CSV table of C-alpha atoms in Angstrom, one decimal:
chain,number,residue,atom,x,y,z
Q,1,MET,CA,-0.7,24.6,15.6
Q,2,ASN,CA,0.8,21.6,16.9
Q,3,PHE,CA,-1.5,18.4,16.2
Q,4,LYS,CA,0.8,15.7,16.2
Q,5,LYS,CA,-1.3,14.1,19.6
Q,6,GLU,CA,-3.8,13.7,17.7
Q,7,ILE,CA,-2.0,12.3,14.6
Q,8,ASP,CA,-0.3,9.9,16.4
Q,9,GLU,CA,-4.0,9.1,18.0
Q,10,ILE,CA,-5.3,7.9,14.5
Q,11,THR,CA,-1.9,6.3,13.2
Q,12,LYS,CA,-2.8,4.5,16.9
Q,13,LEU,CA,-5.8,2.8,15.5
Q,14,ALA,CA,-4.8,2.1,12.0
Q,15,ILE,CA,-2.7,0.3,14.1
Q,16,LEU,CA,-4.6,-2.1,15.7
Q,17,GLU,CA,-7.2,-2.3,12.8
Q,18,LEU,CA,-4.6,-3.7,10.5
Q,19,ASP,CA,-4.8,-7.1,12.4
Q,20,LYS,CA,-8.2,-6.9,11.3
Q,21,LEU,CA,-7.9,-6.3,8.2
Q,22,LYS,CA,-9.1,-9.0,5.4
Q,23,VAL,CA,-6.3,-10.8,3.3
Q,24,TYR,CA,-6.5,-9.9,0.1
Q,25,GLN,CA,-5.3,-12.9,-2.3
Q,26,ARG,CA,-2.8,-11.7,-5.0
Q,27,THR,CA,-6.4,-12.4,-7.6
Q,28,ASN,CA,-7.3,-9.6,-9.9
Q,29,GLU,CA,-11.0,-10.4,-8.0
Q,30,ASP,CA,-9.8,-9.6,-4.9
Q,31,ARG,CA,-7.7,-6.2,-6.3
Q,32,LEU,CA,-11.1,-5.3,-6.9
Q,33,LYS,CA,-13.1,-5.4,-4.2
Q,34,ALA,CA,-10.4,-3.4,-2.9
Q,35,ILE,CA,-11.8,-0.2,-0.7
Q,36,GLY,CA,-8.9,2.7,0.8
Q,37,ASN,CA,-6.7,4.0,0.7
Q,38,ILE,CA,-3.7,3.0,2.3
Q,39,TYR,CA,-2.4,-0.3,1.3
Q,40,PHE,CA,-0.2,-2.9,2.6
Q,41,ILE,CA,1.9,-5.3,0.6
Q,42,TYR,CA,2.5,-8.8,2.0
Q,43,SER,CA,5.2,-11.9,0.8
Q,44,ASN,CA,4.5,-14.5,2.9
Q,45,GLY,CA,2.6,-13.1,5.7
Q,46,GLU,CA,6.1,-10.8,6.5
Q,47,MET,CA,4.8,-7.3,5.6
Q,48,LYS,CA,7.4,-5.3,2.6
Q,49,TYR,CA,5.4,-2.0,1.7
Q,50,ILE,CA,3.1,0.6,2.9
Q,51,GLY,CA,1.5,2.7,0.3
Q,52,GLN,CA,-1.2,5.2,-0.7
Q,53,ARG,CA,-3.6,6.8,-2.8
Q,54,GLN,CA,-7.4,8.1,-3.5
Q,55,ALA,CA,-9.5,6.2,-2.8
Q,56,LYS,CA,-10.7,6.4,-6.1
Q,57,GLY,CA,-7.5,4.7,-7.6
Q,58,ILE,CA,-7.0,2.4,-4.8
Q,59,LYS,CA,-8.0,-0.5,-8.2
Q,60,THR,CA,-5.2,1.1,-10.4
Q,61,ARG,CA,-2.3,1.2,-7.9
Q,62,LEU,CA,-3.0,-2.2,-7.1
Q,63,ASP,CA,-3.1,-3.2,-10.5
Q,64,GLN,CA,0.5,-1.9,-11.3
Q,65,HIS,CA,2.2,-3.2,-7.3
Q,66,LEU,CA,0.7,-6.3,-8.2
Q,67,PHE,CA,0.5,-6.8,-11.7
Q,68,GLY,CA,2.9,-4.3,-13.2
Q,69,LYS,CA,0.1,-3.0,-15.4
Q,70,SER,CA,1.4,0.6,-15.7
Q,71,PHE,CA,-0.7,3.4,-16.7
Q,72,SER,CA,2.0,5.9,-16.2
Q,73,VAL,CA,3.5,5.7,-19.5
Q,74,ASP,CA,4.7,7.9,-22.4
Q,75,LYS,CA,4.6,7.8,-26.0
Q,76,ASN,CA,7.9,5.8,-25.5
Q,77,ASN,CA,6.4,2.9,-23.8
Q,78,VAL,CA,8.4,4.1,-20.9
Q,79,GLN,CA,6.7,4.3,-17.3
Q,80,ASN,CA,6.6,7.9,-16.2
Q,81,GLY,CA,4.7,8.0,-13.0
Q,82,THR,CA,5.4,6.8,-10.0
Q,83,ILE,CA,7.3,3.8,-10.0
Q,84,SER,CA,5.3,0.4,-8.7
Q,85,LYS,CA,6.8,-2.0,-6.5
Q,86,TRP,CA,6.2,-4.8,-9.6
Q,87,ASN,CA,9.6,-5.8,-10.4
Q,88,MET,CA,10.1,-7.1,-6.0
Q,89,VAL,CA,6.4,-8.5,-6.3
Q,90,SER,CA,7.4,-10.3,-9.9
Q,91,THR,CA,10.8,-11.0,-7.7
Q,92,GLU,CA,8.9,-12.7,-5.1
Q,93,ILE,CA,6.7,-14.8,-7.3
Q,94,GLU,CA,9.2,-16.1,-9.2
Q,95,ASN,CA,11.3,-16.9,-5.5
Q,96,GLY,CA,8.2,-19.1,-4.7
Q,97,ASN,CA,6.4,-16.3,-2.6
Q,98,LYS,CA,2.9,-15.6,-1.9
Q,99,ILE,CA,2.0,-12.4,-2.2
Q,100,THR,CA,-1.7,-11.0,-0.2
Q,101,PHE,CA,-1.3,-7.5,0.8
Q,102,LYS,CA,-4.6,-6.1,2.8
Q,103,THR,CA,-6.6,-2.2,2.5
Q,104,ILE,CA,-7.4,0.3,4.9
Q,105,LEU,CA,-9.7,3.3,4.4
Q,106,ILE,CA,-8.9,7.0,6.2
Q,107,LYS,CA,-10.8,9.9,6.0
Q,108,PRO,CA,-10.9,12.7,6.0
Q,109,ASP,CA,-9.0,11.4,2.7
Q,110,ASN,CA,-6.1,14.4,3.0
Q,111,LEU,CA,-5.0,12.1,6.0
Q,112,ARG,CA,-4.1,9.5,4.2
Q,113,THR,CA,-0.3,10.7,3.2
Q,114,THR,CA,0.6,11.6,6.9
Q,115,ILE,CA,-1.3,8.2,8.1
Q,116,GLU,CA,0.7,6.4,6.0
Q,117,LEU,CA,3.7,7.8,7.1
Q,118,GLU,CA,3.6,7.6,10.7
Q,119,LEU,CA,2.8,4.1,9.5
Q,120,ILE,CA,6.4,3.3,8.2
Q,121,ASN,CA,8.1,5.0,10.8
Q,122,HIS,CA,6.5,2.5,13.0
Q,123,PHE,CA,6.9,-0.5,10.7
Q,124,LYS,CA,9.9,0.5,8.8
Q,125,PRO,CA,8.9,-2.5,5.5
Q,126,GLU,CA,11.5,-3.5,3.0
Q,127,TRP,CA,10.7,-2.3,0.4
Q,128,ASN,CA,9.6,1.9,1.6
Q,129,ILE,CA,13.1,2.6,3.1
Q,130,GLN,CA,14.9,4.2,-0.1
Q,131,GLY,CA,15.1,7.6,1.2
Q,132,LYS,CA,11.5,8.4,1.8
C-alpha cells in the first residue's frame, strides 16, 4: 500500500498553514500557550529547527529547547534522553539573535513523525541536518 500522495497532500497543507501560524516569543508565558505536536524554532526569523512531540508533552519539550531545562537526566544529572537544541539556542541568544517559535497540530497525532520528516526534507533547517 502506498500513501505517498496522501502524505504529500498533508505536508502541503502544513506548509501553507505555517505562514498563518502565530509567532510565539521565547517566554515562559508563550511556551505555556503553545498547542501543537510539531514545532518550529527560529532565530531572527530564520527557521533553524523542526521537531515533534506528542501534544501533551510539547510544553516540556519547548522548555528543554528554549530554556535549557532537561527532564531526562540520569542519577549523575547527565542528560540521557533526546538531546535538546539548547546549546544552539543559547549561542544564538549570546550573539544577540531573537529566538521565536511556532507550533502546529497534526491530527491524528500518530502522523506527526511522518509529517515532521517531510517538513524537514522540504525546509532543510540548519539544526536538523545531522543525519536525521
